[in-house]
Coordinates of C-alpha atoms (C1' of nucleotides) in Angstrom, one line a residue:
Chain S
X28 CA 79.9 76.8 16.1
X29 CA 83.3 75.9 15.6
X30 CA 85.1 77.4 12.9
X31 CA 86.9 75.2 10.3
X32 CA 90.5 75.2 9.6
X33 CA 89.9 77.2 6.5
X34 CA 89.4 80.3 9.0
X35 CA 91.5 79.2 11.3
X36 CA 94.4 79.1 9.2
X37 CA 93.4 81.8 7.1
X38 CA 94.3 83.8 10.0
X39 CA 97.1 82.4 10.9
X40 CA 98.4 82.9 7.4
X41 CA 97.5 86.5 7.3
X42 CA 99.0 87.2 10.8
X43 CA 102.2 85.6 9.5
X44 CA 102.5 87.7 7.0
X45 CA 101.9 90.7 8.4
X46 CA 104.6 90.0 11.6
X47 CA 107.2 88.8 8.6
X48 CA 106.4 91.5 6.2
X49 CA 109.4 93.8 4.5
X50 CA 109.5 94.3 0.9
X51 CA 110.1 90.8 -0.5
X52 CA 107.6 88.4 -0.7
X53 CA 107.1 85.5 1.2
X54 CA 106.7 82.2 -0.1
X55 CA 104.3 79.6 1.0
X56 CA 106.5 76.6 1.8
X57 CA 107.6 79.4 5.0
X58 CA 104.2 80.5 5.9
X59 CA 103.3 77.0 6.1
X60 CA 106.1 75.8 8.3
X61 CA 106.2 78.1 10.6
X62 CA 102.5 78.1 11.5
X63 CA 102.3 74.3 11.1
X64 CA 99.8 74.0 8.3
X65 CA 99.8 71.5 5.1
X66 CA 101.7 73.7 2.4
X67 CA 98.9 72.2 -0.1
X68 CA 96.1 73.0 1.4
X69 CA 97.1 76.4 2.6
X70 CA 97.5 77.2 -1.0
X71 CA 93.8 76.6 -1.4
X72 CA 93.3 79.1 1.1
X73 CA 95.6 81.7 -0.5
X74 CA 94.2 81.3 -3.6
X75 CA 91.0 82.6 -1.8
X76 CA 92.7 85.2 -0.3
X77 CA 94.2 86.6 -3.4
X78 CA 91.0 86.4 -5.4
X79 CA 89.3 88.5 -2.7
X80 CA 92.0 90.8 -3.0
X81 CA 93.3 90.6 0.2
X82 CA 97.4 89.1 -0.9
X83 CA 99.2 89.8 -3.9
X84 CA 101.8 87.2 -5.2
X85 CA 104.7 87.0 -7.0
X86 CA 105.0 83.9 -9.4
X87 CA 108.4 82.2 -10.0
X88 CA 111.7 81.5 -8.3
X89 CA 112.1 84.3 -5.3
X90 CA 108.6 84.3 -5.4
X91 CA 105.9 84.6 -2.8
X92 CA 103.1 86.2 -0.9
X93 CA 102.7 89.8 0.3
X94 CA 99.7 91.7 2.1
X95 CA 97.5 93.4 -0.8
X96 CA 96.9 96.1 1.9
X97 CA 98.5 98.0 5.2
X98 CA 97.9 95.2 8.1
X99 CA 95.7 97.9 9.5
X100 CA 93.5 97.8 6.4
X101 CA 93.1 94.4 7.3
X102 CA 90.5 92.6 9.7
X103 CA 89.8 89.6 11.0
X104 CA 86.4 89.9 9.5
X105 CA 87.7 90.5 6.1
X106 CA 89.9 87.2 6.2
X107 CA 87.8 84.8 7.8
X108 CA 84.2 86.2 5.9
X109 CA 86.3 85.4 2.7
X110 CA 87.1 81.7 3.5
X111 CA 84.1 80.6 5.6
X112 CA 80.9 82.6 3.9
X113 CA 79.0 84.9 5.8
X114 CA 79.1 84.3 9.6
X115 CA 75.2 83.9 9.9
X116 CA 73.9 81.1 12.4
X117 CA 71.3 80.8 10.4
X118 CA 70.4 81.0 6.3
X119 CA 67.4 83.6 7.1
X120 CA 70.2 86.4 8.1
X121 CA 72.2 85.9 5.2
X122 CA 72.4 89.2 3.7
X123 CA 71.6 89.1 0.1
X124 CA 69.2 86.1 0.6
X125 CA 65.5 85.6 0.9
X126 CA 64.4 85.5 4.5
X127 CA 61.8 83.2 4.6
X128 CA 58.1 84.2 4.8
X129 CA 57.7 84.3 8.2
X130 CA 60.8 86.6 8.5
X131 CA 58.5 89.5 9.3
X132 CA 57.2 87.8 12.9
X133 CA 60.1 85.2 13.4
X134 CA 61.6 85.8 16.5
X135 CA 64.5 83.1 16.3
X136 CA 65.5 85.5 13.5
X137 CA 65.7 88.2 15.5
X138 CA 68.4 86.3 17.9
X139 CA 70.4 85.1 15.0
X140 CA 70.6 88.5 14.4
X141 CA 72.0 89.7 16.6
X142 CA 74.5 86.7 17.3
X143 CA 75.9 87.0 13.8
X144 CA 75.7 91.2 14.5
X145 CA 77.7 91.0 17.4
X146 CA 80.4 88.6 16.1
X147 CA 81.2 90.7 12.8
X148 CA 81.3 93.4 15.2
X149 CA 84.2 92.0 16.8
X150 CA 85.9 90.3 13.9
X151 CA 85.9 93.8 12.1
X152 CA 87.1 95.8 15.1
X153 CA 90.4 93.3 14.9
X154 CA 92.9 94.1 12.5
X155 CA 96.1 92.6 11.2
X156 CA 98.0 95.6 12.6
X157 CA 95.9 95.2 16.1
X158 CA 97.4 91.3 16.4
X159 CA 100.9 92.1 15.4
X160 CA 100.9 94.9 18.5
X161 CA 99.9 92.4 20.9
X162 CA 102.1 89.9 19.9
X163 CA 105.0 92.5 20.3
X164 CA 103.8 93.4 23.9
X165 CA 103.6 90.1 24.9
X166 CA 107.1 89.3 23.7
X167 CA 109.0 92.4 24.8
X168 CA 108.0 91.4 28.6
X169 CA 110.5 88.4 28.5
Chain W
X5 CA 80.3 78.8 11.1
X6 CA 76.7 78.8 10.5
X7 CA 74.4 76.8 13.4
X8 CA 73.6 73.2 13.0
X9 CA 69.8 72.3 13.4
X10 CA 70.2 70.8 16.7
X11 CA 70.7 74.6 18.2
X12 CA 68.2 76.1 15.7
X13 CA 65.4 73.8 16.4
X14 CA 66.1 73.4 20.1
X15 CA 65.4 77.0 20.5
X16 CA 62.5 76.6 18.5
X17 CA 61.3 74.2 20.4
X18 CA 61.7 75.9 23.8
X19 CA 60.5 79.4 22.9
X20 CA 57.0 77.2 21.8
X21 CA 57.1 75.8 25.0
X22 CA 57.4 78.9 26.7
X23 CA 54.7 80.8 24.2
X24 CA 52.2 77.6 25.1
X25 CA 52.8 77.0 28.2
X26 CA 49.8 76.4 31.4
X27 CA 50.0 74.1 33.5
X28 CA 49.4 71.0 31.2
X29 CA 52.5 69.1 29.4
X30 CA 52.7 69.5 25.4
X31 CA 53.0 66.9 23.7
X32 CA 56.2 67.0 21.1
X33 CA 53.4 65.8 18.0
X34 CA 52.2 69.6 19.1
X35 CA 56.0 71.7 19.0
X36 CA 56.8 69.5 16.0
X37 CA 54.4 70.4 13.9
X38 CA 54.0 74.0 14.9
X39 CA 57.4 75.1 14.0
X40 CA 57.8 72.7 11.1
X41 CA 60.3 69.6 12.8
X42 CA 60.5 65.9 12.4
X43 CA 59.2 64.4 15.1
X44 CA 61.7 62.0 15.3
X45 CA 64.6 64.3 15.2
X46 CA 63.1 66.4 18.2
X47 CA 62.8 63.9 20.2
X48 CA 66.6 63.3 20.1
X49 CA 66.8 67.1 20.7
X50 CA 64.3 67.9 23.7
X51 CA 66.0 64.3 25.7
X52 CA 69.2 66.4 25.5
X53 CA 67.5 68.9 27.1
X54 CA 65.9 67.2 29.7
X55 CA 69.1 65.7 30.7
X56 CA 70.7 69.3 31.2
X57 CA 67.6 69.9 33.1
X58 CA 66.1 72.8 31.2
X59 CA 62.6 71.0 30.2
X60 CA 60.9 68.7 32.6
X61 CA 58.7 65.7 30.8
X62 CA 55.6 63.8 31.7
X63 CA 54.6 60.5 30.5
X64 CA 52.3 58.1 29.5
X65 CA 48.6 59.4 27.6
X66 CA 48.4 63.1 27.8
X67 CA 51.9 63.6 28.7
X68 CA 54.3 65.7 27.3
X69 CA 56.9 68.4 27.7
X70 CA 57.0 71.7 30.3
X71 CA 59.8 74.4 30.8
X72 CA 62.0 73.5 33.9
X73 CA 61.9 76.7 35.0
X74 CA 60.4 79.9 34.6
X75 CA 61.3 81.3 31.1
X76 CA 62.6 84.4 32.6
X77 CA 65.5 81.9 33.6
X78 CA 66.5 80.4 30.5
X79 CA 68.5 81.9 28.1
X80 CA 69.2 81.3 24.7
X81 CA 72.8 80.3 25.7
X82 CA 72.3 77.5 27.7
X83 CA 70.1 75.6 25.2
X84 CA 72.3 76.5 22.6
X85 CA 75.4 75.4 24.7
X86 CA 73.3 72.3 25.5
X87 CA 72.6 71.1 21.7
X88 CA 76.2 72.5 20.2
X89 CA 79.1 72.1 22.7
X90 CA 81.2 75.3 23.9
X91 CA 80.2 77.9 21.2
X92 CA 83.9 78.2 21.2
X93 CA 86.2 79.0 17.5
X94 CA 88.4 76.7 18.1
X95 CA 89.4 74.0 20.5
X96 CA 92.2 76.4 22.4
X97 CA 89.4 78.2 23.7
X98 CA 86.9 75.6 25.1
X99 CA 86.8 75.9 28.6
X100 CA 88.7 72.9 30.6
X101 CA 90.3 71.9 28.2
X102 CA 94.0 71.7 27.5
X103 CA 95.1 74.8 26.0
X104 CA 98.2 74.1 23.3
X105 CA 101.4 74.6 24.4
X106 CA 102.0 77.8 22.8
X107 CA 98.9 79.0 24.6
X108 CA 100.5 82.0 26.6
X109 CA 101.8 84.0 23.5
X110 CA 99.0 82.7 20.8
X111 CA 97.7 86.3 19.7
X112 CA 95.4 83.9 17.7
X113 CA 93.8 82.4 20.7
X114 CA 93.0 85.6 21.8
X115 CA 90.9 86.0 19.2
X116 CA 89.0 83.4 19.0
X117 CA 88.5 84.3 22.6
X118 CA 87.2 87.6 21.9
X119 CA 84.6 85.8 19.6
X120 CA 83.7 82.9 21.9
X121 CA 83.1 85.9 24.6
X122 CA 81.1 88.3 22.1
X123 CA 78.4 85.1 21.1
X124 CA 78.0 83.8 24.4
X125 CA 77.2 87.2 25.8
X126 CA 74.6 87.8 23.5
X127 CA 73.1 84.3 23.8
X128 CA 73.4 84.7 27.5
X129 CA 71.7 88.7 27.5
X130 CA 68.5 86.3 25.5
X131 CA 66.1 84.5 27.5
X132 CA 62.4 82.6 26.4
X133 CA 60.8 85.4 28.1
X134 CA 62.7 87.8 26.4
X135 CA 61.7 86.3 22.7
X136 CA 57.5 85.9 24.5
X137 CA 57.5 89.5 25.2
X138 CA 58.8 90.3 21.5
X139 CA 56.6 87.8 20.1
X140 CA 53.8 89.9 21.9
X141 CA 55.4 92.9 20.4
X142 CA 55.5 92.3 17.2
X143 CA 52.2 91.1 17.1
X144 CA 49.9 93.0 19.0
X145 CA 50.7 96.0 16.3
X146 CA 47.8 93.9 13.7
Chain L
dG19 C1' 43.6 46.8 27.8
dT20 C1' 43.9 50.1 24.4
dT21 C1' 45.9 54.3 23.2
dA22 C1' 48.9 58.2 23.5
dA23 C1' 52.7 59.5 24.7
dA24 C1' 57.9 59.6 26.3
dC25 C1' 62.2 56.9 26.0
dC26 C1' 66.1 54.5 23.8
dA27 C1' 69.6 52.6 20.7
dA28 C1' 71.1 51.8 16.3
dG29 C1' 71.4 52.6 11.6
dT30 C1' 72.1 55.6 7.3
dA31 C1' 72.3 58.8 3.2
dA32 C1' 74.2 63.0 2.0
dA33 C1' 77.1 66.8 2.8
dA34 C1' 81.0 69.1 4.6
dT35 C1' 85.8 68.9 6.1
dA36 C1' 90.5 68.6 5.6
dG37 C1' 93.2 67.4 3.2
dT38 C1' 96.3 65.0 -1.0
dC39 C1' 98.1 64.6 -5.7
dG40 C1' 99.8 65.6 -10.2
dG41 C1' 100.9 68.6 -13.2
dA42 C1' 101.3 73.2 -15.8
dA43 C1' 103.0 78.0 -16.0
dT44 C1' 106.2 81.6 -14.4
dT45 C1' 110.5 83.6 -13.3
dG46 C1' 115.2 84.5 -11.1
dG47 C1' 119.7 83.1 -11.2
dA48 C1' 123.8 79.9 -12.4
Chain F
dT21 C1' 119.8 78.4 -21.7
dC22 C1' 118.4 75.5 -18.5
dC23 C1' 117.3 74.5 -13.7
dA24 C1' 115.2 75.2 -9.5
dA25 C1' 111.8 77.5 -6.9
dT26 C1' 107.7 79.0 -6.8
dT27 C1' 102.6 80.1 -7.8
dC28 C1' 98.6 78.2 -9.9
dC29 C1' 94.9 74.9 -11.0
dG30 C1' 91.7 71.1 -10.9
dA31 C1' 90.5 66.8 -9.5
dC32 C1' 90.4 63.2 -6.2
dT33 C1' 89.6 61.0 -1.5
dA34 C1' 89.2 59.4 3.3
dT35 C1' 87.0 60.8 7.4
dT36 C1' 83.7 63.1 10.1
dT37 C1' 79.5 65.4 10.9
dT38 C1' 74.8 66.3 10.0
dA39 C1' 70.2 65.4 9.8
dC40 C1' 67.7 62.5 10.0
dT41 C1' 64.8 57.5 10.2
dT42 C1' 63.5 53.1 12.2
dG43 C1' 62.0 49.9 15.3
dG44 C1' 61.2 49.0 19.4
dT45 C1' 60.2 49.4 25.0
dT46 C1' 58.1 51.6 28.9
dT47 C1' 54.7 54.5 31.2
dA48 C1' 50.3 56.1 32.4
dA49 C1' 45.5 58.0 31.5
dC50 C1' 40.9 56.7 30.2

DNA sequence: GTTAAACCAAGTAAAATAGTCGGAATTGGA
DNA sequence: TCCAATTCCGACTATTTTACTTGGTTTAAC
């Protein structure tokens, strides 16, 4: 139940940007260095991202990345649904998929249920805004 | 961040125990073909499981499997846990282990936290008796 | 002593993961 | 006008994990 780097970085990504947000955009090659992640395959990533809607970017020299939205439009939920899938333990709670034909009297079903209920519930109650406070009150202690 | 099989079937496999249990062992022929499972593939399974001493076995002709305990004891978390590891996001978060360095200040780490906590609650809230008794539930209504 | 079962270790094909690589298109500034 | 910085795109790849299978040994009931 380990989430791959695709999530894990995803969020790291976003989080970056919202702590290192003004009005210029943010390019990649910074993103990348300061959180430690291949500049390559974070641009996979953020290509994801962007599609879903959730950075804009700015092509060309000076260019970069910026939050699409307010970090407190943003959740965890949104970021990590877009680059992992759906966060169902199993293929019978996909939404949007056929349950299979026992789904009716399936009891396992009804526990993956609620497992993949109660971690959206949290990712979504996170948002980008939520993590850049925390970080601030940890850091003002020192 | 979907399941693998090992924790899918292996709850499978102990909520049929716990729906056919009496005093005599099952056979894993029996589970196997009830809920649909290679045989061979169980058997890999349920020997985990016996070795975290949540299923007892019996062998020799007209052996078999039975619960360890009562099924009002065994939650869905610890033969989850068993099968899958620490149902934890990422490695920063698996108990005893080294957390990175940057541990103290990761706002990252405390989500994956918050997730690790959220699933293992709910598996841990879950036990066999829990699915019987909805099992009867659902059923008794035809 | 035959049969039904658990037990065990090793092997394996297919899929997923975690990237890399090479280049094309875009744009700001010298 | 050209150069450098950047995004964008698609294909390739090594490694790891998954989901099994296979072939056998041991144990115990009848």
């Amino acid at each position: 139940m380990k989430l791959s780097t695709k999530g894990r970085y995803g969020v790291k990504a976003m989080f970056d940007l919202a702590l290192n947000s003004d009005e210029d955009p943010i390019p990649l090659k910074d993103i990348a260095s300061r959180q430690e992640i291949s500049e390559s395959y974070l641009e996979q990533l953020i290509s994801g991202l962007r599609k879903a809607g959730l950075v804009k970017s700015v092509r060309g020299a000076q260019g970069g990345y910026l939050l699409a939205k307010s970090p407190d439009k943003i959740t965890v939920g949104e970021v990590i649904r877009t680059l992992e899938g759906p966060m169902a333990p199993s293929e019978c709670v996909v939404e949007d998929t056929q349950a299979c034909e026992k789904s009716d009297y399936c009891v396992t079903r009804l526990v993956w249920k609620k497992m993949k209920d109660s971690v959206n519930e949290v990712m979504d109650s996170i948002t980008l805004q939520d993590m850049v406070d925390e970080y601030s009150s940890i850091n003002k202690e020192k």
